[in-house]
GROMACS .gro file of C-alpha atoms in nm:
model
  124
    1UNK     CA    1   4.454   8.104  20.136
    2UNK     CA    2   4.470   7.804  19.910
    3UNK     CA    3   4.545   7.928  19.560
    4UNK     CA    4   4.498   7.784  19.219
    5UNK     CA    5   4.723   7.748  18.918
    6UNK     CA    6   4.590   7.789  18.566
    7UNK     CA    7   4.818   7.620  18.310
    8UNK     CA    8   4.839   7.555  17.939
    9UNK     CA    9   5.115   7.421  17.718
   10UNK     CA   10   5.165   7.274  17.374
   11UNK     CA   11   5.445   7.164  17.145
   12UNK     CA   12   5.297   7.321  16.831
   13UNK     CA   13   5.528   7.493  16.586
   14UNK     CA   14   5.408   7.822  16.439
   15UNK     CA   15   5.580   7.987  16.139
   16UNK     CA   16   5.694   8.347  16.186
   17UNK     CA   17   5.733   8.570  15.881
   18UNK     CA   18   5.795   8.940  15.809
   19UNK     CA   19   5.755   9.035  16.176
   20UNK     CA   20   5.380   8.953  16.166
   21UNK     CA   21   5.241   8.909  16.517
   22UNK     CA   22   5.154   8.541  16.582
   23UNK     CA   23   4.963   8.407  16.884
   24UNK     CA   24   5.125   8.084  16.996
   25UNK     CA   25   4.911   7.991  17.297
   26UNK     CA   26   4.632   8.135  17.506
   27UNK     CA   27   4.437   8.059  17.822
   28UNK     CA   28   4.163   8.222  18.027
   29UNK     CA   29   4.197   8.301  18.398
   30UNK     CA   30   3.843   8.320  18.541
   31UNK     CA   31   3.887   8.308  18.918
   32UNK     CA   32   3.924   8.654  19.081
   33UNK     CA   33   4.253   8.722  19.253
   34UNK     CA   34   4.617   8.816  19.214
   35UNK     CA   35   4.846   8.599  19.002
   36UNK     CA   36   5.212   8.556  18.920
   37UNK     CA   37   5.242   8.469  18.551
   38UNK     CA   38   5.520   8.267  18.383
   39UNK     CA   39   5.564   8.186  18.014
   40UNK     CA   40   5.814   8.010  17.792
   41UNK     CA   41   5.862   7.976  17.417
   42UNK     CA   42   6.141   7.860  17.190
   43UNK     CA   43   6.214   8.088  16.894
   44UNK     CA   44   6.401   7.966  16.588
   45UNK     CA   45   6.570   8.129  16.291
   46UNK     CA   46   6.497   7.979  15.948
   47UNK     CA   47   6.727   8.226  15.771
   48UNK     CA   48   7.104   8.217  15.713
   49UNK     CA   49   7.142   8.569  15.856
   50UNK     CA   50   7.104   8.685  16.217
   51UNK     CA   51   6.769   8.841  16.300
   52UNK     CA   52   6.576   9.002  16.583
   53UNK     CA   53   6.283   8.822  16.744
   54UNK     CA   54   6.031   8.918  17.010
   55UNK     CA   55   5.815   8.721  17.256
   56UNK     CA   56   5.544   8.881  17.470
   57UNK     CA   57   5.278   8.783  17.721
   58UNK     CA   58   4.967   8.997  17.670
   59UNK     CA   59   4.635   8.999  17.852
   60UNK     CA   60   4.286   9.108  17.755
   61UNK     CA   61   4.291   9.438  17.570
   62UNK     CA   62   4.644   9.391  17.438
   63UNK     CA   63   4.812   9.495  17.764
   64UNK     CA   64   5.175   9.374  17.778
   65UNK     CA   65   5.254   9.169  18.089
   66UNK     CA   66   5.616   9.106  17.981
   67UNK     CA   67   5.829   9.136  17.667
   68UNK     CA   68   6.166   8.996  17.562
   69UNK     CA   69   6.367   9.095  17.255
   70UNK     CA   70   6.639   8.854  17.141
   71UNK     CA   71   6.892   8.832  16.858
   72UNK     CA   72   6.889   8.492  16.687
   73UNK     CA   73   7.206   8.364  16.521
   74UNK     CA   74   7.165   8.252  16.159
   75UNK     CA   75   7.145   7.904  16.017
   76UNK     CA   76   6.867   7.744  16.222
   77UNK     CA   77   6.970   7.874  16.565
   78UNK     CA   78   6.712   7.858  16.843
   79UNK     CA   79   6.669   8.043  17.172
   80UNK     CA   80   6.434   7.968  17.461
   81UNK     CA   81   6.271   8.281  17.602
   82UNK     CA   82   6.129   8.303  17.954
   83UNK     CA   83   5.869   8.563  18.049
   84UNK     CA   84   5.708   8.662  18.379
   85UNK     CA   85   5.474   8.920  18.526
   86UNK     CA   86   5.167   8.973  18.741
   87UNK     CA   87   4.795   8.980  18.678
   88UNK     CA   88   4.489   9.094  18.874
   89UNK     CA   89   4.154   8.938  18.786
   90UNK     CA   90   3.832   9.102  18.905
   91UNK     CA   91   3.511   8.918  18.978
   92UNK     CA   92   3.308   8.856  18.661
   93UNK     CA   93   3.595   8.989  18.446
   94UNK     CA   94   3.801   8.693  18.323
   95UNK     CA   95   4.136   8.770  18.162
   96UNK     CA   96   4.275   8.603  17.851
   97UNK     CA   97   4.654   8.554  17.855
   98UNK     CA   98   4.844   8.496  17.529
   99UNK     CA   99   5.203   8.451  17.417
  100UNK     CA  100   5.274   8.650  17.099
  101UNK     CA  101   5.590   8.610  16.887
  102UNK     CA  102   5.748   8.762  16.578
  103UNK     CA  103   6.063   8.753  16.367
  104UNK     CA  104   6.153   8.799  16.001
  105UNK     CA  105   6.190   8.436  15.892
  106UNK     CA  106   6.159   8.171  16.160
  107UNK     CA  107   5.931   7.977  16.390
  108UNK     CA  108   5.807   7.951  16.747
  109UNK     CA  109   5.740   7.629  16.938
  110UNK     CA  110   5.713   7.459  17.280
  111UNK     CA  111   5.483   7.710  17.448
  112UNK     CA  112   5.389   7.709  17.816
  113UNK     CA  113   5.190   7.955  18.022
  114UNK     CA  114   5.124   7.946  18.398
  115UNK     CA  115   4.919   8.177  18.620
  116UNK     CA  116   4.964   8.099  18.993
  117UNK     CA  117   4.734   8.266  19.242
  118UNK     CA  118   4.901   8.440  19.538
  119UNK     CA  119   4.767   8.619  19.846
  120UNK     CA  120   4.932   8.950  19.767
  121UNK     CA  121   5.218   9.118  19.582
  122UNK     CA  122   5.480   9.328  19.755
  123UNK     CA  123   5.784   9.504  19.616
  124UNK     CA  124   6.082   9.592  19.834
   0.00000   0.00000   0.00000
C-alpha cells in the first residue's frame, strides 16, 4: 500500500497564561486508514520561577492521543516537547488533530504535526 502523510507546521508564538488551554496548531486527516502521529512544540517560561507545563495532541472529540508534562526552569528557559501516538480514520469521518499547551506564565512556539498512513499497527 502506498500511504500518505498529512503535515502542518508553523513558527507562530502563542502566549500561555494561568494554565488556560491554548490550541497551537491543527490539521484535518480526511483519508480513511491507520496513522502514526508525531508532534513537536517548544514551550517557554516567561516567569522567574520554575513552573509546570503541558503539551498534548488531541483528536476530534477531545480524545488525548499523547500528553507530556514538563518542568520549565525559570528566567526564560525553553524546552522542546515531542509527542507521538496513533489514529484510525473511518470513511466519511475525518479527524481533526490539534496540539494543545498550557503553563502559568509562558509561551508556545514552533509547532509541527505529522500523520503518516501505515498498513497496520502491531504491538509486541
